[in-house]
Coordinates of C-alpha atoms and ligand atoms in Angstrom, one line a residue:
X1 CA 0.0 0.0 0.0
X2 CA 1.1 3.6 -0.6
X3 CA -0.4 6.9 0.6
X4 CA -2.2 7.3 -2.7
X5 CA -4.5 4.5 -3.8
X6 CA -6.4 4.1 -7.0
X7 CA -8.7 1.1 -7.9
X8 CA -10.2 1.8 -11.3
X9 CA -12.2 -1.5 -10.9
X10 CA -14.1 -1.9 -7.6
X11 CA -13.9 -5.7 -7.7
X12 CA -16.4 -8.5 -7.4
X13 CA -17.2 -8.0 -3.7
X14 CA -20.6 -6.6 -2.5
X15 CA -23.3 -4.9 -4.3
X16 CA -22.0 -2.6 -7.0
X17 CA -25.4 -1.0 -7.2
X18 CA -25.4 0.1 -3.5
X19 CA -25.0 3.9 -3.6
X20 CA -21.7 5.0 -2.1
X21 CA -20.2 1.6 -2.0
X22 CA -16.4 1.3 -1.9
X23 CA -13.9 -1.0 -3.7
X24 CA -13.3 -4.4 -2.1
X25 CA -9.7 -4.0 -3.1
X26 CA -9.3 -1.3 -0.4
X27 CA -10.6 -3.5 2.4
X28 CA -8.6 -6.5 1.1
X29 CA -5.4 -4.5 1.0
X30 CA -6.0 -3.2 4.5
X31 CA -6.7 -6.7 5.9
X32 CA -3.7 -8.2 4.1
X33 CA -1.4 -5.4 5.3
X34 CA -2.4 -5.2 8.9
X35 CA -3.5 -8.9 9.3
X36 CA -5.8 -8.2 12.2
X37 CA -7.0 -11.2 14.3
X38 CA -10.5 -9.7 14.8
X39 CA -12.2 -7.6 12.2
X40 CA -15.2 -5.3 12.6
X41 CA -16.9 -3.4 9.8
X42 CA -19.4 -0.7 10.6
X43 CA -21.6 0.9 7.9
X44 CA -21.4 -2.4 6.0
X45 CA -23.9 -1.2 3.3
X46 CA -23.8 -3.4 0.3
X47 CA -21.7 -6.1 1.9
X48 CA -18.3 -5.3 0.4
X49 CA -16.4 -5.8 3.6
X50 CA -18.3 -8.9 4.5
X51 CA -17.5 -10.7 1.2
X52 CA -13.8 -9.7 1.3
X53 CA -13.5 -10.9 4.8
X54 CA -15.1 -14.3 4.0
X55 CA -12.8 -14.8 1.1
X56 CA -9.8 -14.0 3.2
X57 CA -10.9 -16.7 5.7
X58 CA -12.4 -14.6 8.5
X59 CA -15.0 -16.8 10.0
X60 CA -15.9 -14.5 13.0
X61 CA -15.8 -11.0 11.5
X62 CA -18.6 -8.7 12.4
X63 CA -20.5 -6.4 9.9
X64 CA -23.0 -3.9 11.1
X65 CA -25.4 -1.3 9.6
X66 CA -28.6 0.5 10.3
X67 CA -29.9 -1.2 7.1
X68 CA -32.2 -4.1 8.3
X69 CA -30.3 -6.4 6.0
X70 CA -27.5 -6.1 8.6
X71 CA -29.7 -6.4 11.6
X72 CA -30.5 -2.7 11.9
X73 CA -27.5 -2.0 14.2
X74 CA -27.7 1.7 15.2
X75 CA -24.3 3.3 15.6
X76 CA -25.9 6.1 17.7
X77 CA -27.6 3.8 20.2
X78 CA -26.3 0.3 20.1
X79 CA -23.2 -1.1 21.8
X80 CA -20.2 -2.3 19.8
X81 CA -20.5 -6.0 20.2
X82 CA -16.9 -7.1 20.0
X83 CA -13.4 -5.8 21.0
X84 CA -11.7 -5.8 17.6
X85 CA -8.1 -5.0 16.7
X86 CA -9.2 -3.6 13.3
X87 CA -12.3 -1.6 12.5
X88 CA -13.2 -0.4 9.0
X89 CA -15.7 2.4 9.1
X90 CA -17.3 3.9 6.0
X91 CA -19.9 6.4 7.1
X92 CA -22.2 8.5 4.9
X93 CA -20.6 11.6 3.5
X94 CA -23.0 13.9 5.2
X95 CA -26.1 13.9 2.9
X96 CA -24.4 13.2 -0.4
X97 CA -26.3 10.0 -0.5
X98 CA -29.5 9.6 1.7
X99 CA -29.7 6.0 2.8
X100 CA -32.8 5.2 4.9
X101 CA -36.0 5.8 2.8
X102 CA -34.0 6.0 -0.5
X103 CA -31.4 3.2 -0.7
X104 CA -33.3 1.0 1.7
X105 CA -36.5 0.9 3.9
X106 CA -38.1 4.0 5.4
X107 CA -36.6 7.2 6.8
X108 CA -34.8 6.6 10.1
X109 CA -34.1 9.5 12.3
X110 CA -30.7 8.2 13.4
X111 CA -29.5 7.7 9.8
X112 CA -26.3 9.8 9.7
X113 CA -27.2 10.9 6.2
X114 CA -30.4 12.4 7.5
X115 CA -28.6 14.6 10.1
X116 CA -30.4 18.0 10.6
X117 CA -27.4 20.0 9.6
X118 CA -23.7 19.6 8.8
X119 CA -22.9 20.6 12.4
X120 CA -25.3 17.9 13.6
X121 CA -23.7 15.3 11.2
X122 CA -20.2 16.1 12.6
X123 CA -21.4 15.8 16.3
X124 CA -22.9 12.4 15.5
X125 CA -19.8 11.2 13.5
X126 CA -17.6 12.2 16.5
X127 CA -19.8 10.3 18.8
X128 CA -19.6 7.2 16.7
X129 CA -15.8 7.5 16.2
X130 CA -15.3 7.9 19.9
X131 CA -17.4 4.8 20.6
X132 CA -15.6 2.7 18.0
X133 CA -12.2 3.8 19.2
X134 CA -13.0 3.0 22.8
X135 CA -14.0 -0.5 21.8
X136 CA -10.7 -1.3 20.1
X137 CA -8.1 -3.5 21.7
X138 CA -4.9 -1.7 22.8
X139 CA -2.8 -1.3 19.7
X140 CA -5.8 -1.7 17.5
X141 CA -6.7 0.5 14.5
X142 CA -9.7 2.4 13.4
X143 CA -9.7 3.1 9.6
X144 CA -12.3 5.6 8.4
X145 CA -13.0 6.3 4.8
X146 CA -14.6 9.6 4.2
X147 CA -15.0 12.1 1.4
X148 CA -15.3 15.9 1.2
X149 CA -18.5 17.4 -0.3
X150 CA -19.7 20.5 -1.9
X151 CA -23.3 21.7 -1.4
X152 CA -24.8 25.0 -2.6
X153 CA -21.4 26.3 -3.4
X154 CA -20.0 25.6 0.1
X155 CA -17.0 23.2 0.5
X156 CA -17.4 20.8 3.5
X157 CA -14.1 19.2 4.6
X158 CA -15.3 16.4 7.0
X159 CA -11.7 15.4 7.9
X160 CA -11.0 18.9 8.9
X161 CA -14.1 19.3 11.1
X162 CA -14.3 15.9 12.8
X163 CA -12.4 14.9 16.0
X164 CA -9.4 12.7 15.9
X165 CA -8.7 9.8 18.4
X166 CA -5.4 8.2 19.4
X167 CA -2.5 8.5 17.0
X168 CA -3.1 9.3 13.4
X169 CA -0.9 6.6 11.8
X170 CA -1.7 7.2 8.0
X171 CA -3.6 9.6 5.9
X172 CA -4.2 8.0 2.5
X173 CA -5.8 9.6 -0.5
X174 CA -8.0 7.3 -2.5
X175 CA -8.8 8.3 -6.1
X176 CA -12.6 8.1 -6.7
X177 CA -13.7 6.5 -9.9
X178 CA -17.2 6.9 -11.4
X179 CA -18.3 9.1 -8.6
X180 CA -21.6 11.0 -9.1
X181 CA -19.8 14.3 -8.8
X182 CA -17.7 13.3 -11.9
X183 CA -20.8 13.1 -14.0
X184 CA -22.2 16.5 -13.0
X185 CA -21.8 19.4 -15.3
X186 CA -20.0 22.1 -13.3
X187 CA -19.5 24.4 -16.3
X188 CA -16.1 25.4 -15.1
X189 CA -17.4 26.9 -11.8
X190 CA -15.4 24.8 -9.5
X191 CA -13.0 21.8 -9.4
X192 CA -14.9 18.5 -9.0
X193 CA -13.9 16.3 -6.0
X194 CA -12.4 13.0 -7.3
X195 CA -10.8 11.7 -4.1
X196 CA -11.6 10.4 -0.7
X197 CA -9.6 10.2 2.6
X198 CA -8.7 7.1 4.5
X199 CA -7.5 8.0 8.0
X200 CA -6.0 5.3 10.2
X201 CA -6.0 5.9 13.9
X202 CA -4.0 3.7 16.3
X203 CA -5.0 3.1 19.9
Ligands
SAM1 C1 -21.1 4.9 2.5 S1 -22.3 3.7 3.0 C2 -21.3 2.2 3.3 C3 -21.0 1.5 2.0 C4 -20.3 0.2 2.1 N1 -18.9 0.5 2.6 C5 -20.2 -0.6 0.8 O1 -19.2 -0.9 0.2 O2 -21.3 -1.0 0.3 C6 -22.8 4.2 4.5 C7 -23.8 3.4 5.3 O3 -24.1 3.9 6.6 C8 -25.3 3.4 7.1 N2 -25.8 4.2 8.2 C9 -26.3 5.5 8.3 N3 -26.5 5.8 9.6 C10 -26.2 4.8 10.4 C11 -26.4 4.5 11.8 N4 -26.8 5.4 12.6 N5 -25.9 3.3 12.2 C12 -25.5 2.4 11.4 N6 -25.4 2.5 10.1 C13 -25.7 3.7 9.6 C14 -26.1 3.4 5.9 O4 -27.3 2.5 6.0 C15 -25.2 3.1 4.7 O5 -25.2 1.7 4.4

């Protein structure tokens, strides 16, 4: 792995049609690099991490999401069920994609993509990260994949506004392929966002 990653093909893992899904190659590379004994994925969405973990032989990895397909685990209310040494976390990028009521089921008030405002989203994201970080084993890692977004002309840098926990061990830029923003016509008004951030925090 290097500090800039690019996977033009998302791979065979998980639902390619799940809005905002990520490439399974990213999760595969992380698991092969860090070789954690216990793996937890939160915001499991279209099942990318689940399928990668099974292929790599993880029989007891845990994958959670508010989506009822994954048991309806609520990051704002529910406990973290295991003490993992690696957590992959891929939250909504504020309201870039609305999940409950659009991607699945009906609108849920604790869906992070339905936060009342950007400030409310950041508060909730901080709360979830703190909870996840506390649940890690000592020496464990929390890897969060998050993008920047632009709305009504304002640029939102989530990684600038959110809280950090433990030691920031790596900041990786992941090139985005086929992102929705790349298909929008900006007519030269501003530069389209074609990257995401992967932050790796060590406890
Ligand atoms: C960016 S998607 C994850 C995509 C996934 N990595 C994939 O490859 O398919 C974000 C996920 O966060 C979930 N989510 C939003 N609010 C949540 C909450 N309060 N608790 C748990 N999951 C939540 C959504 O249901 C959605 O599946």
